[in-house]
């Protein structure tokens, strides 16, 4: 269905046919805009940004480029097209038609998942609020803003579901989305990674590589939901997520390229003296963002995850492409877990291991980008390998929470950990150094900060000196 842009809230859900719902969402809209003004990208209301806006949800329509003032971005409600033959692919309800409404017994479970998902979206916008002040180029500034408006739209996607299917409770949850704030000591965001700061562009690229990728895996699992409106919302959100991860992967590649260039030119590893980011600092940031993102998958053995699956609420990554019985009642899965202070392998019922299985899919996906980063370092003629740390490293959720574990997976005493922590995770000094590189935003078209290489190509094939953002 085409998106109707003539409405106050653009949508492809025929919103005007349900006046109550339309009014409720039109009431929420000004509160969203106030939140965007207060908590969204700082001082940007007059900028005109070369943004991609969806005009329909098919492959031709979702990437339409043009200049937009961000507060005038048409945030709306876009669901992927309905497949009338879709059936639940797994669990006790396998083979039954998907639900177009919320089954009563699944109401609180679904609400909770939708709220958890929705909460991350505005959280990330809040985390990135100040980054525009230090953008390394107009190209990067534009990408930041593109991500910000799309995360705003992803919040709309979840708020629509809450309003349309969860009555008064849903409306209350939608209000709370704008009341919790990232890092707020009294009203924090729900999941840990979304309360960490994103104070600099190295953190931003790591976040979009690692944390947005958790988004990909969680959204893909929810795209398998038997609750069809949720599945269709997530399917469309996934099309946008790919660009966010691209920004992360290429951002890191460009920093690595610049660092290697300077190492080569000056025949030294000490690129800090040359105003660039050294490889070991990049590894520490990687360790931090990877481990914090691993926590987002929940417990290694989880009865919640088993229940979501059995009930047909949340599936596995690409569920329909997996060749098994999609019931998993007799299947087993080996997980890493902790016992008596040691890391051990245990075989558990596969249903309980679904969070861990998704985490494993995610880790394998993360490793692909690391391989490409290492190729870039190797091509530049250096012998340094970026590595993903062990899954138990620096965890706060799950079996390894509270344990001290090195990046190569050795259990350490507190003293050993303290002695080495500064080699593995960014220290205050590292953070201060990276922050010191973040100068005032570079706003001249085609110019880049000293510590990052230009991208291989422009957005929508625009030339290198394209004016991605116009300041008014
Ligand atoms: N932090 O049985 P478990 C994105 C709690 S990112 C705090 O494992 P379950 C994006 C848990 O709530 C994707 N608490 O739980 C990226 C439970 O509490 P109760 C976001 C945590 O239910 C970048 C208890 O521990 N989407 O889109 O399997 C930019 C037991 O654990 C955490 C989703 O997360 C944690 N990390 O939870 C913008 C999808 N982990 O019941 C956006 C929706 C667990 O004991 N959420 N707990 O009080 C879910 O699917 C699930 O809630 C979880 C795992 C994956 C979070």
XYZ file of C-alpha atoms and ligand atoms in Angstrom:
528
model
C 0.000 0.000 0.000
C 1.322 3.506 -0.864
C 2.035 5.864 1.989
C -0.567 8.589 2.386
C 1.371 11.822 2.894
C -1.723 14.037 2.798
C -2.457 13.146 6.434
C -1.024 14.869 9.510
C 0.589 11.521 10.290
C 1.792 9.863 7.057
C 0.794 6.217 7.103
C -0.016 3.145 5.097
C -2.400 1.691 7.680
C -5.514 3.597 6.619
C -5.369 5.590 9.830
C -8.162 7.967 8.763
C -10.665 5.095 8.906
C -10.226 4.871 12.697
C -10.920 8.347 14.041
C -10.313 7.486 17.694
C -6.916 6.012 17.008
C -6.058 8.863 14.659
C -6.968 11.444 17.312
C -4.992 9.621 19.995
C -1.888 9.542 17.802
C -2.395 13.155 16.746
C -2.366 13.962 20.453
C 0.881 12.109 20.942
C 2.503 13.776 17.914
C 3.134 17.234 19.501
C 4.623 15.534 22.554
C 6.958 13.598 20.283
C 7.956 16.855 18.571
C 8.586 18.532 21.950
C 10.745 15.578 22.906
C 12.628 15.860 19.578
C 13.207 19.575 20.252
C 14.437 18.978 23.815
C 16.246 15.653 23.464
C 16.941 15.225 19.732
C 19.932 16.565 17.781
C 20.889 19.815 19.452
C 20.500 23.160 17.686
C 19.506 21.735 14.315
C 15.967 22.980 13.741
C 16.933 25.285 10.843
C 19.321 22.903 9.060
C 18.259 21.478 5.727
C 19.511 17.934 5.465
C 19.774 15.694 2.411
C 17.637 12.865 3.787
C 16.111 9.678 2.586
C 12.374 9.515 3.186
C 10.132 6.534 2.480
C 7.289 7.203 0.060
C 6.233 3.577 -0.143
C 7.393 0.407 1.543
C 8.328 -1.498 -1.596
C 11.892 -1.617 -2.872
C 11.406 1.383 -5.222
C 9.820 3.684 -2.744
C 11.680 3.634 0.508
C 14.795 5.492 -0.594
C 13.719 8.895 -1.820
C 16.283 11.666 -1.340
C 15.810 15.401 -0.857
C 16.489 18.321 1.513
C 14.372 18.331 4.658
C 14.383 20.454 7.793
C 14.499 17.795 10.477
C 11.603 18.985 12.647
C 9.541 18.851 9.440
C 10.566 15.269 8.664
C 7.380 13.284 8.009
C 7.561 10.713 10.779
C 4.823 8.227 10.189
C 3.523 4.693 10.394
C 4.729 2.302 7.731
C 4.188 -1.425 7.809
C 5.486 -3.862 5.211
C 2.745 -5.284 2.985
C 0.484 -7.954 4.419
C 0.869 -11.499 3.184
C -2.674 -12.910 3.423
C -1.348 -16.492 3.490
C 1.156 -15.998 6.290
C 1.037 -18.626 9.042
C 2.873 -18.904 12.344
C 6.105 -20.696 11.535
C 7.002 -22.229 14.904
C 5.935 -23.232 18.389
C 2.621 -24.559 19.664
C 0.654 -22.500 17.133
C 2.761 -23.551 14.154
C 0.745 -23.627 10.902
C -2.127 -21.496 12.241
C -2.889 -18.154 10.555
C -0.996 -15.239 12.082
C -2.949 -13.004 14.473
C -4.235 -9.650 13.253
C -5.117 -8.754 16.826
C -3.468 -9.469 20.172
C -4.582 -12.768 21.722
C -5.704 -11.974 25.278
C -3.304 -14.401 26.942
C -0.315 -12.832 25.112
C -1.193 -9.269 25.836
C 1.280 -8.503 28.601
C 4.101 -10.475 26.942
C 3.679 -8.658 23.650
C 3.320 -5.308 25.314
C 6.535 -5.849 27.203
C 8.495 -6.807 24.081
C 7.123 -3.861 22.125
C 7.914 -1.473 24.970
C 11.475 -2.819 25.293
C 12.019 -2.484 21.564
C 10.400 0.953 21.386
C 12.403 2.277 24.325
C 15.730 1.738 22.565
C 14.824 3.978 19.628
C 14.464 7.378 21.334
C 17.250 6.314 23.695
C 19.745 6.180 20.843
C 18.661 9.625 19.602
C 19.248 10.989 23.103
C 22.650 9.330 23.269
C 23.662 10.984 19.989
C 22.203 14.389 20.775
C 25.451 16.365 20.828
C 27.444 14.585 18.132
C 26.469 17.079 15.440
C 28.637 19.681 17.197
C 31.770 17.705 16.385
C 30.921 16.072 13.050
C 34.063 15.166 11.087
C 32.385 16.180 7.784
C 29.068 17.132 6.214
C 28.799 13.587 4.887
C 29.018 12.194 8.423
C 26.692 14.838 9.823
C 24.072 13.886 7.274
C 24.414 10.201 8.121
C 24.012 10.953 11.823
C 20.818 12.894 11.151
C 19.489 10.190 8.832
C 19.947 7.658 11.592
C 18.350 9.986 14.148
C 15.193 10.608 12.115
C 14.839 6.898 11.373
C 15.208 5.935 15.023
C 12.506 8.526 15.680
C 10.326 6.760 13.122
C 11.036 3.399 14.708
C 9.644 4.820 17.921
C 6.526 5.800 15.940
C 6.270 2.224 14.697
C 6.128 0.825 18.239
C 3.923 3.635 19.561
C 1.422 2.925 16.791
C 1.222 -0.718 17.894
C 0.778 0.301 21.530
C -2.002 2.760 20.682
C -3.749 0.564 18.138
C -3.719 -2.755 20.016
C -3.181 -2.193 23.739
C -5.865 0.331 24.732
C -5.253 2.496 27.736
C -2.181 0.545 28.911
C -0.648 1.065 25.497
C -1.311 4.798 25.552
C 0.313 5.035 28.976
C 3.348 3.107 27.763
C 3.599 5.481 24.780
C 3.743 8.428 27.182
C 6.464 6.746 29.234
C 8.621 6.419 26.108
C 9.122 10.166 26.226
C 9.584 10.304 30.007
C 12.444 7.810 30.435
C 15.746 9.235 29.223
C 19.104 7.736 28.422
C 21.370 7.877 31.464
C 18.724 9.514 33.676
C 19.431 8.265 37.219
C 15.730 8.339 38.164
C 14.075 7.308 34.906
C 16.687 5.486 32.816
C 16.093 3.645 29.558
C 15.250 -0.056 29.983
C 18.360 -1.790 28.562
C 21.896 -1.088 29.775
C 23.615 -0.181 26.485
C 21.095 2.589 25.960
C 22.141 4.363 29.132
C 25.814 4.582 28.109
C 27.043 7.857 26.667
C 27.934 8.220 22.967
C 30.249 11.184 23.466
C 32.458 10.982 20.380
C 32.404 9.726 16.797
C 34.513 6.652 17.439
C 31.868 5.581 19.961
C 29.143 6.473 17.461
C 30.627 4.271 14.731
C 31.154 1.416 17.208
C 27.590 1.851 18.456
C 26.125 1.772 14.945
C 28.243 -1.241 14.061
C 27.618 -3.286 17.208
C 24.480 -2.003 18.921
C 22.436 -1.331 15.789
C 23.348 -4.854 14.776
C 21.648 -6.131 17.929
C 18.686 -4.182 16.562
C 18.943 -6.148 13.329
C 18.810 -9.481 15.158
C 16.066 -8.513 17.604
C 13.955 -6.969 14.861
C 14.472 -10.002 12.640
C 13.254 -12.260 15.484
C 10.243 -10.037 16.066
C 9.629 -9.977 12.291
C 8.837 -13.698 12.766
C 6.153 -12.871 15.322
C 2.740 -14.473 15.037
C 1.332 -11.019 15.853
C 1.310 -9.855 12.249
C 1.246 -6.050 12.769
C 4.445 -6.370 14.844
C 6.067 -8.617 12.232
C 5.186 -6.205 9.428
C 6.441 -3.175 11.395
C 9.769 -4.872 12.072
C 10.170 -5.983 8.477
C 10.061 -2.421 7.275
C 12.314 -1.181 10.105
C 14.940 -3.712 9.012
C 15.266 -2.058 5.595
C 16.419 1.127 7.347
C 18.682 -0.639 9.831
C 21.081 -1.734 7.078
C 22.223 1.847 6.463
C 22.915 2.370 10.176
C 25.270 -0.601 10.280
C 26.861 0.543 7.016
C 27.639 3.896 8.667
C 29.303 2.058 11.542
C 31.312 -0.354 9.451
C 32.546 2.224 6.951
C 33.163 4.783 9.692
C 35.540 2.391 11.463
C 37.151 1.439 8.144
C 37.793 5.096 7.344
C 39.394 5.743 10.737
C 41.582 2.658 10.278
C 42.576 3.805 6.794
C 43.621 7.214 8.041
C 45.547 5.748 10.962
C 47.393 3.342 8.653
C 48.163 6.140 6.189
C 49.781 8.162 8.955
C 51.634 5.121 10.349
C 53.061 4.504 6.910
C 53.908 8.090 6.148
C 55.627 8.737 9.490
C 56.917 5.211 10.092
C 55.492 5.059 13.597
C 52.693 3.364 15.568
C 52.439 6.404 17.773
C 49.788 8.143 15.746
C 48.478 10.011 18.761
C 51.332 12.460 18.319
C 49.975 12.924 14.780
C 46.400 13.574 15.848
C 44.936 10.192 14.844
C 43.455 7.227 16.714
C 45.888 4.375 17.372
C 44.854 0.813 16.644
C 45.028 -0.335 20.253
C 42.603 2.408 21.308
C 40.252 1.256 18.555
C 40.491 -2.287 19.872
C 39.554 -1.089 23.365
C 36.474 0.731 22.046
C 35.544 -2.383 20.090
C 35.858 -4.486 23.262
C 33.575 -2.118 25.123
C 30.836 -1.781 22.510
C 30.803 -5.466 21.614
C 30.502 -6.617 25.216
C 27.833 -4.065 26.111
C 25.858 -5.100 23.015
C 26.131 -8.816 23.893
C 24.267 -8.039 27.121
C 21.270 -6.951 25.042
C 20.502 -10.568 24.173
C 19.543 -11.416 27.769
C 20.310 -14.550 29.776
C 22.080 -17.533 28.184
C 19.371 -19.871 29.424
C 16.024 -18.111 29.479
C 12.559 -19.463 30.153
C 11.174 -16.144 28.904
C 12.774 -16.773 25.514
C 11.416 -20.355 25.497
C 7.930 -19.074 26.235
C 8.089 -16.372 23.555
C 8.988 -19.043 21.023
C 6.478 -21.679 22.117
C 3.708 -19.087 22.135
C 4.659 -17.850 18.642
C 5.562 -14.349 19.758
C 9.278 -14.146 18.892
C 11.102 -16.512 16.538
C 14.689 -17.205 15.581
C 16.756 -15.259 13.070
C 15.393 -16.218 9.607
C 13.148 -18.829 11.225
C 11.498 -20.003 8.025
C 14.854 -20.780 6.404
C 15.952 -23.113 9.208
C 15.623 -26.782 8.415
C 14.196 -28.400 11.568
C 10.816 -29.073 13.175
C 10.328 -25.451 14.409
C 9.052 -26.848 17.689
C 12.399 -27.595 19.366
C 10.720 -29.627 22.095
C 13.243 -32.444 21.692
C 16.253 -30.421 20.592
C 19.324 -29.478 22.595
C 21.853 -26.655 22.213
C 25.288 -26.221 23.692
C 25.942 -22.965 25.492
C 28.855 -21.418 27.341
C 27.876 -20.733 30.914
C 29.521 -20.289 34.319
C 29.730 -22.801 37.145
C 31.742 -22.439 40.351
C 33.588 -19.470 38.877
C 34.585 -21.325 35.706
C 33.425 -21.035 32.107
C 31.931 -24.364 31.059
C 30.013 -25.770 28.136
C 26.574 -27.166 28.957
C 23.972 -28.741 26.771
C 20.548 -27.359 27.564
C 17.092 -27.690 25.991
C 17.216 -25.694 22.741
C 14.098 -23.772 23.715
C 15.860 -22.290 26.700
C 18.926 -21.405 24.669
C 17.215 -19.155 22.139
C 18.759 -15.932 23.422
C 22.182 -17.563 23.208
C 21.548 -18.905 19.758
C 20.582 -15.432 18.561
C 23.685 -14.052 20.271
C 25.745 -16.634 18.373
C 24.196 -15.553 15.044
C 25.020 -11.981 15.993
C 28.637 -12.765 16.929
C 29.199 -14.489 13.586
C 27.804 -11.455 11.783
C 29.984 -9.069 13.828
C 33.053 -11.127 12.931
C 32.540 -10.507 9.208
C 33.112 -6.772 9.542
C 36.145 -7.336 11.759
C 37.578 -9.518 9.001
C 37.073 -6.698 6.511
C 38.737 -4.205 8.897
C 41.693 -6.551 9.217
C 41.945 -6.819 5.435
C 42.126 -3.008 5.258
C 44.959 -2.995 7.833
C 46.731 -5.788 5.975
C 46.359 -4.006 2.632
C 48.003 -0.968 4.192
C 50.951 -3.244 5.006
C 50.527 -3.674 8.769
C 50.438 -6.700 10.911
C 47.748 -5.880 13.490
C 44.604 -7.874 13.962
C 41.416 -6.478 15.469
C 39.610 -9.190 17.457
C 36.222 -9.731 18.993
C 36.722 -10.445 22.701
C 35.362 -13.635 24.280
C 31.627 -13.578 24.804
C 32.108 -13.698 28.578
C 34.299 -10.575 28.676
C 32.939 -7.525 30.546
C 29.384 -8.811 30.855
C 26.723 -7.417 33.179
C 23.782 -9.595 32.144
C 23.696 -13.376 32.123
C 25.849 -16.146 33.541
C 29.108 -14.161 33.372
C 27.818 -11.012 35.034
C 30.129 -9.993 37.825
C 32.924 -12.375 36.775
C 36.309 -11.045 35.744
C 37.237 -12.505 32.375
C 39.977 -11.508 29.939
C 39.288 -10.846 26.230
C 40.682 -14.311 25.448
C 38.315 -15.955 27.899
C 40.444 -16.606 31.011
C 38.821 -16.220 34.409
C 40.827 -13.693 36.436
C 41.144 -12.651 40.042
C 40.004 -9.147 40.913
C 43.654 -8.079 41.231
C 44.547 -9.470 37.794
C 41.570 -7.762 36.259
C 42.426 -4.428 37.859
C 46.011 -4.719 36.663
C 44.920 -5.237 33.045
C 41.584 -3.501 32.661
C 43.194 -0.368 31.195
C 44.714 -2.451 28.405
C 41.355 -3.893 27.412
C 38.775 -1.184 27.950
C 39.026 2.552 27.230
C 40.553 4.405 30.178
C 39.599 7.944 31.164
C 42.764 9.035 29.436
C 41.830 7.222 26.201
C 38.394 8.782 26.264
C 39.866 12.218 26.947
C 42.256 11.771 24.020
C 39.520 10.690 21.593
C 37.335 13.559 22.823
C 40.216 15.979 22.251
C 40.187 15.071 18.543
C 36.544 15.974 18.225
C 36.933 19.564 17.074
C 34.161 21.894 16.008
C 32.028 20.369 13.253
C 33.620 20.483 9.817
C 31.028 22.168 7.642
C 32.891 22.827 4.412
C 31.707 20.438 1.682
C 34.305 17.818 0.800
C 36.503 18.479 3.876
C 37.188 15.829 6.545
C 38.642 15.839 10.052
C 42.295 14.883 10.181
C 41.686 11.508 11.878
C 39.298 10.005 9.326
C 39.546 9.235 5.596
C 36.812 10.335 3.150
C 34.240 7.692 2.164
C 34.720 5.658 -1.000
C 31.529 7.131 -2.469
C 28.855 9.655 -1.634
C 25.315 9.063 -0.446
C 23.050 8.362 -3.426
C 26.226 8.642 -5.563
C 26.636 12.351 -4.861
C 30.082 13.856 -5.569
C 32.706 14.256 -2.821
C 32.041 17.964 -2.283
C 28.263 17.618 -2.108
C 26.537 19.953 0.347
C 24.747 17.329 2.454
C 23.624 19.841 5.059
C 22.691 23.478 4.474
C 22.929 25.701 7.517
C 20.366 28.472 7.620
N 19.282 -5.080 30.423
O 15.136 -14.259 30.494
P 15.935 -13.044 30.176
C 17.711 -1.678 18.768
C 16.147 -8.798 32.127
S 18.405 -2.798 19.861
C 18.419 -5.065 31.462
O 17.108 -13.213 29.342
P 14.361 -11.890 28.177
C 18.451 -0.439 18.500
C 14.853 -9.246 31.492
O 14.025 -8.121 31.183
C 17.218 -4.117 20.009
N 17.648 -6.120 31.807
O 14.972 -11.977 29.559
C 19.814 -0.415 18.380
C 14.289 -10.148 32.519
O 13.649 -9.361 33.522
P 12.551 -10.007 34.528
C 16.217 -3.909 21.114
C 17.738 -7.238 31.059
O 12.946 -11.567 28.410
C 20.477 0.779 18.165
C 15.492 -10.776 33.174
O 16.586 -9.927 32.859
N 15.167 -4.899 21.049
O 16.659 -1.918 18.269
O 14.681 -13.069 27.292
C 19.761 1.959 18.058
C 15.682 -12.186 32.720
O 16.372 -12.247 31.483
C 18.602 -7.336 29.971
C 14.958 -5.850 21.940
O 15.631 -5.969 22.910
C 19.398 -6.192 29.660
N 20.254 -6.199 28.637
O 15.110 -10.560 27.675
C 18.373 1.935 18.186
C 13.805 -6.789 21.623
N 18.494 -8.572 29.443
O 11.523 -10.676 33.659
C 17.720 0.750 18.399
C 12.783 -6.915 22.671
C 17.602 -9.232 30.162
O 13.282 -10.989 35.358
N 13.294 -7.500 23.919
N 17.126 -8.434 31.137
O 12.070 -8.781 35.254
C 13.544 -8.811 24.088
O 13.397 -9.607 23.194
C 13.962 -9.293 25.431
O 13.370 -8.468 26.352
C 15.509 -9.332 25.642
C 15.912 -10.439 26.596
C 16.253 -9.634 24.385
C 15.980 -7.974 26.157
